PDB file of C-alpha atoms in Angstrom:
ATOM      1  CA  UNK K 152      45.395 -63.626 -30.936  1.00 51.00           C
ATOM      2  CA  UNK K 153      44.612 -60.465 -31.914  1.00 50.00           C
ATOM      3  CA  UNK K 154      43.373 -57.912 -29.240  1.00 54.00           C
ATOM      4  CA  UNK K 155      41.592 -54.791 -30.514  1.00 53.00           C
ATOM      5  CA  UNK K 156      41.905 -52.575 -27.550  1.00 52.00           C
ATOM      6  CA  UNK K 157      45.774 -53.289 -27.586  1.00 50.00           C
ATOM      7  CA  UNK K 158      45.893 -52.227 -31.916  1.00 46.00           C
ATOM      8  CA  UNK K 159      44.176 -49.337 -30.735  1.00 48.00           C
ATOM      9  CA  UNK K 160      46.839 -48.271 -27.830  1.00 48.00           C
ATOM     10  CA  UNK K 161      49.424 -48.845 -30.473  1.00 49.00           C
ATOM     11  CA  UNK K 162      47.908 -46.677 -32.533  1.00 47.00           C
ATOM     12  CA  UNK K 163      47.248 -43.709 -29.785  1.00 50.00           C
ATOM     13  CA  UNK K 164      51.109 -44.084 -28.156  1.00 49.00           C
ATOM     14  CA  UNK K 165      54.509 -45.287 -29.113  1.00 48.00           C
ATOM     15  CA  UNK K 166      55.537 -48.422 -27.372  1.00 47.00           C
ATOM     16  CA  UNK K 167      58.510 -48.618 -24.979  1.00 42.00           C
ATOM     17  CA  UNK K 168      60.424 -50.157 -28.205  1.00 42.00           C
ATOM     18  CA  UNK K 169      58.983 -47.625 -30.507  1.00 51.00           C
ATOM     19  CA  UNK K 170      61.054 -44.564 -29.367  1.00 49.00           C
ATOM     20  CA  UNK K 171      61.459 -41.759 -32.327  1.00 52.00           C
ATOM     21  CA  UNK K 172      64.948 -40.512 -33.454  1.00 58.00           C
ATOM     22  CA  UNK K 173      66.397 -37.112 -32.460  1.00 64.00           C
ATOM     23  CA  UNK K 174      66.987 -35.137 -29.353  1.00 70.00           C
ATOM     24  CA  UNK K 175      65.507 -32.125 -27.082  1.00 80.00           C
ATOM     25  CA  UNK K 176      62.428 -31.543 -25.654  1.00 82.00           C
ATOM     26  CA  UNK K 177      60.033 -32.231 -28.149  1.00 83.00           C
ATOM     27  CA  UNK K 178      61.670 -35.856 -28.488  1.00 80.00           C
ATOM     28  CA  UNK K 179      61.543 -36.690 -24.922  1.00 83.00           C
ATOM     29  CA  UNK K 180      58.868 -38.320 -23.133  1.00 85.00           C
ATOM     30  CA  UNK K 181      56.523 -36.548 -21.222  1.00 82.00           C
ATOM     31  CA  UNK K 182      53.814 -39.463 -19.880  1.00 84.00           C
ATOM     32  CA  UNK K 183      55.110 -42.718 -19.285  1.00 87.00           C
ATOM     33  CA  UNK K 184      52.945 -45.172 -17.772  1.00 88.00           C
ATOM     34  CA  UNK K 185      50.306 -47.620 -18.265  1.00 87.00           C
ATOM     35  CA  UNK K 186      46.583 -47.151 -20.348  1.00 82.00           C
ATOM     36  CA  UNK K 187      44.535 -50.264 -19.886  1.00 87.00           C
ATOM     37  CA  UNK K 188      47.363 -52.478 -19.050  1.00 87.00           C
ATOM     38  CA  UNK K 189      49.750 -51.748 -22.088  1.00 87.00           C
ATOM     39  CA  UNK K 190      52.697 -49.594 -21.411  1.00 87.00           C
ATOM     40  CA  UNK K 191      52.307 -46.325 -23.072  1.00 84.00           C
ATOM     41  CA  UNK K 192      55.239 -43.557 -24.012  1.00 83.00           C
ATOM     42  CA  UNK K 193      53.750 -40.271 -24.949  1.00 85.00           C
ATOM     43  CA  UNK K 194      56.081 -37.156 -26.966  1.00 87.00           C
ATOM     44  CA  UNK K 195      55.170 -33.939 -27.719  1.00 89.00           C
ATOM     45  CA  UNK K 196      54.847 -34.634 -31.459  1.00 90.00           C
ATOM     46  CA  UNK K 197      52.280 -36.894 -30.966  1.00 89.00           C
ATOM     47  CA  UNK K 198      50.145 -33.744 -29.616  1.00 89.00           C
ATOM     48  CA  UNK K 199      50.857 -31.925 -32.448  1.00 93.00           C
ATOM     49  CA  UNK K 200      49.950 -35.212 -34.747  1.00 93.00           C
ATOM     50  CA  UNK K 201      47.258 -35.476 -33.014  1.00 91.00           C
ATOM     51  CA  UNK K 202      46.136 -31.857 -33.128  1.00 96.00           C
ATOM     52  CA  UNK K 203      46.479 -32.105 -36.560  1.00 96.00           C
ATOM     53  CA  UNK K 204      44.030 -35.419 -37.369  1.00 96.00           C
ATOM     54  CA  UNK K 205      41.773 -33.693 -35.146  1.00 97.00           C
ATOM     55  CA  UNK K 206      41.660 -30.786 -37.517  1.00 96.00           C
ATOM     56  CA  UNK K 207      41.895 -32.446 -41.104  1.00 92.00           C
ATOM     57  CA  UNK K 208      39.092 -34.635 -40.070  1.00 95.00           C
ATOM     58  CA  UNK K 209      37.095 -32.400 -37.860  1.00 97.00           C
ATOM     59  CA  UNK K 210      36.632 -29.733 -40.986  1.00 96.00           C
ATOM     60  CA  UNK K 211      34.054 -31.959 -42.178  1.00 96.00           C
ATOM     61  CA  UNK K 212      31.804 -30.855 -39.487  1.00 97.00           C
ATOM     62  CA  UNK K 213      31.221 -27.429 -40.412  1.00 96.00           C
ATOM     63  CA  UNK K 214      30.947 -28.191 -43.835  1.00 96.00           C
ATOM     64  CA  UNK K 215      28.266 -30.390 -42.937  1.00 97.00           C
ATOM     65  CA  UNK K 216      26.372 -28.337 -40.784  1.00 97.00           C
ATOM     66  CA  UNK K 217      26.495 -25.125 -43.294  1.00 95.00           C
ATOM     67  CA  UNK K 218      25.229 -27.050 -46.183  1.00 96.00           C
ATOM     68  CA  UNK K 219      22.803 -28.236 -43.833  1.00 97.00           C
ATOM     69  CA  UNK K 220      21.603 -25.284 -43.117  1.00 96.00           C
ATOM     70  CA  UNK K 221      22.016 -23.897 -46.747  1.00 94.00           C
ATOM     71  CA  UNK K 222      20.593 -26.946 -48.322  1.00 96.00           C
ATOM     72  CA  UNK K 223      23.181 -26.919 -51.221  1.00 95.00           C
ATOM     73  CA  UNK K 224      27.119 -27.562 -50.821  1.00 94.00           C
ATOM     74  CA  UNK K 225      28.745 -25.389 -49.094  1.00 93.00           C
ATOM     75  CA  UNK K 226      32.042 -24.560 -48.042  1.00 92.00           C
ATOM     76  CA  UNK K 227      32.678 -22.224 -45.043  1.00 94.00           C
ATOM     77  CA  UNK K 228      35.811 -20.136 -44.511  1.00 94.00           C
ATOM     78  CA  UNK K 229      36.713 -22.320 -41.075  1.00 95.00           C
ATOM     79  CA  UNK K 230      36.641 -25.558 -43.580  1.00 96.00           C
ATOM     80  CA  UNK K 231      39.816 -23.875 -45.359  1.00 95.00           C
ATOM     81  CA  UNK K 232      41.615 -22.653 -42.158  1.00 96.00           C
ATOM     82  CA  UNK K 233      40.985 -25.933 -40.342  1.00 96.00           C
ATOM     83  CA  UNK K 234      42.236 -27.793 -43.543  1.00 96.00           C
ATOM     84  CA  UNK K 235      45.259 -25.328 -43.676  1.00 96.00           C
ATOM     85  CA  UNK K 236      46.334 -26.404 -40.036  1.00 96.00           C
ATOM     86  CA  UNK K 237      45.573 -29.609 -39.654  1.00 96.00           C
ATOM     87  CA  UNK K 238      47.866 -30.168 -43.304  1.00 95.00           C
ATOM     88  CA  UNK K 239      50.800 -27.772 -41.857  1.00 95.00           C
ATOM     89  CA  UNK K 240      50.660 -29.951 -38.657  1.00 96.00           C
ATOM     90  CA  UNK K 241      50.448 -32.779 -39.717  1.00 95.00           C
ATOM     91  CA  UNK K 242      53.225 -32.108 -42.605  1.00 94.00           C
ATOM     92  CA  UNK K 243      55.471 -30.733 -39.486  1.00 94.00           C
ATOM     93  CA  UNK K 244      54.752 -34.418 -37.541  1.00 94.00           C
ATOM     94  CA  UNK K 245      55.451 -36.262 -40.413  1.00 93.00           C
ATOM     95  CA  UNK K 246      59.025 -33.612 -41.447  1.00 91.00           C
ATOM     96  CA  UNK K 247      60.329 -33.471 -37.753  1.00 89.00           C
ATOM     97  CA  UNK K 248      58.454 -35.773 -35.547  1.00 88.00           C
ATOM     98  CA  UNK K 249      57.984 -39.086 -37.471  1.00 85.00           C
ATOM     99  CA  UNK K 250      60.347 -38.956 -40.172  1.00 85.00           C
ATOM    100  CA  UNK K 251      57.843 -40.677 -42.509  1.00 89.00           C
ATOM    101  CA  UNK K 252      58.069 -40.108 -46.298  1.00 90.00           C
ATOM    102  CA  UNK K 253      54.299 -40.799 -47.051  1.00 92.00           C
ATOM    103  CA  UNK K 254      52.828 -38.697 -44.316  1.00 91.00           C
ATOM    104  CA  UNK K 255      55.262 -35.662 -46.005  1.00 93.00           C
ATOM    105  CA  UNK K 256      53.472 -36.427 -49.467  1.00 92.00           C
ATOM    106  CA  UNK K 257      50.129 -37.246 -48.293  1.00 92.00           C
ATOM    107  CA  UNK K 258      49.939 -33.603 -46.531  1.00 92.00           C
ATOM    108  CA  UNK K 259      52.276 -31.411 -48.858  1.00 92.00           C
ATOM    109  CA  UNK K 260      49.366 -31.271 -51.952  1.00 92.00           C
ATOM    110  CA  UNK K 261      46.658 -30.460 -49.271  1.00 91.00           C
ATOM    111  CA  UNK K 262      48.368 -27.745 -47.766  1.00 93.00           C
ATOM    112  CA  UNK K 263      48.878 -26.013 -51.134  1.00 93.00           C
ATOM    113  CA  UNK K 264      44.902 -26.042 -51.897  1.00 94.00           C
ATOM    114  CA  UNK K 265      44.012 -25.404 -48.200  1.00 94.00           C
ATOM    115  CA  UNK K 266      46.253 -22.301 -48.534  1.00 95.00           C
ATOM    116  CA  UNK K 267      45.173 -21.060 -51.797  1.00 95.00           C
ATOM    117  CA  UNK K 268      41.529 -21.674 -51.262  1.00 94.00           C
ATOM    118  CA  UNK K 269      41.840 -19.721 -47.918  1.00 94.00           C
ATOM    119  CA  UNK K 270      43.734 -16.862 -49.646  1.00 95.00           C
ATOM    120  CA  UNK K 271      41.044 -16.772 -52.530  1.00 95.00           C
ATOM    121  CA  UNK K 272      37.750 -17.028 -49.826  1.00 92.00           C
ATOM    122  CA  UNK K 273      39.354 -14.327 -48.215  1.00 93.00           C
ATOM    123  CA  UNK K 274      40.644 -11.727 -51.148  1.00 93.00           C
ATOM    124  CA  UNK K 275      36.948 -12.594 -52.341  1.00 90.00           C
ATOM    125  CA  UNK K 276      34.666 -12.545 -49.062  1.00 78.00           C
ATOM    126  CA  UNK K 277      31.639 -14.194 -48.247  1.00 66.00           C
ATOM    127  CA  UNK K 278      29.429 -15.711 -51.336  1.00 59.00           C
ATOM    128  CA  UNK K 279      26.394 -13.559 -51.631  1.00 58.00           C
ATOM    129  CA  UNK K 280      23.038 -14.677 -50.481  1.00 59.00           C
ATOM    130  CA  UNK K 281      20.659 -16.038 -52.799  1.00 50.00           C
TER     131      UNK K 281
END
């Protein structure tokens, strides 16, 4: 039968079974134990996974709140430099961590644009107020 809080261990932690490929540090362990009754094994990668899903989909608060506030679409200069890292991250979990194809395609275009959209808000400052 299908348990939901287990899918969504699985989903937060490798399993015991699940253990990635490669050596050192950042492919070792550093919690083992048990979350809720499932047996959890947590690597450094999956912090810097994580830290990069937090960003990519945490830039779509500030963009909310500034065109909020401006009443129009807006874009704000964090929106770019959270897009920027959360790509890179994620790009780096999916190169070096995870080994996983899609997650290297899915985050190489997005870099690109976060990058050059950063570098063009930047060479061309702040929009002017209307």
């Amino acid at each position: 039968m299908f348990n939901p809080l287990m899918f969504d261990l699985l989903i937060l932690a490798h399993e015991v079974a699940d253990l990635p490929d490669g050596d050192g540090w950042m492919h070792s362990p550093f919690f083992k134990g048990s979350l809720f009754g499932q047996e959890v094994v947590l690597y450094p990668w999956k912090i810097i996974g994580y830290f990069g899903v937090t960003m990519f989909a945490g830039r779509w608060f500030p963009q909310l709140i500034a065109s909020k506030k401006a009443k129009q679409v807006k874009m704000p200069r964090i929106f770019w430099i959270m897009s920027v890292l959360g790509s890179v991250s994620l790009l780096t979990y999916f190169t070096f961590g995870k080994t996983d194809s899609v997650g290297v395609l899915a985050n190489l275009f997005p870099s690109f644009v976060g990058l050059y959209n950063l570098i063009l808000d930047l060479k061309t400052g702040p929009a002017p107020k209307e």
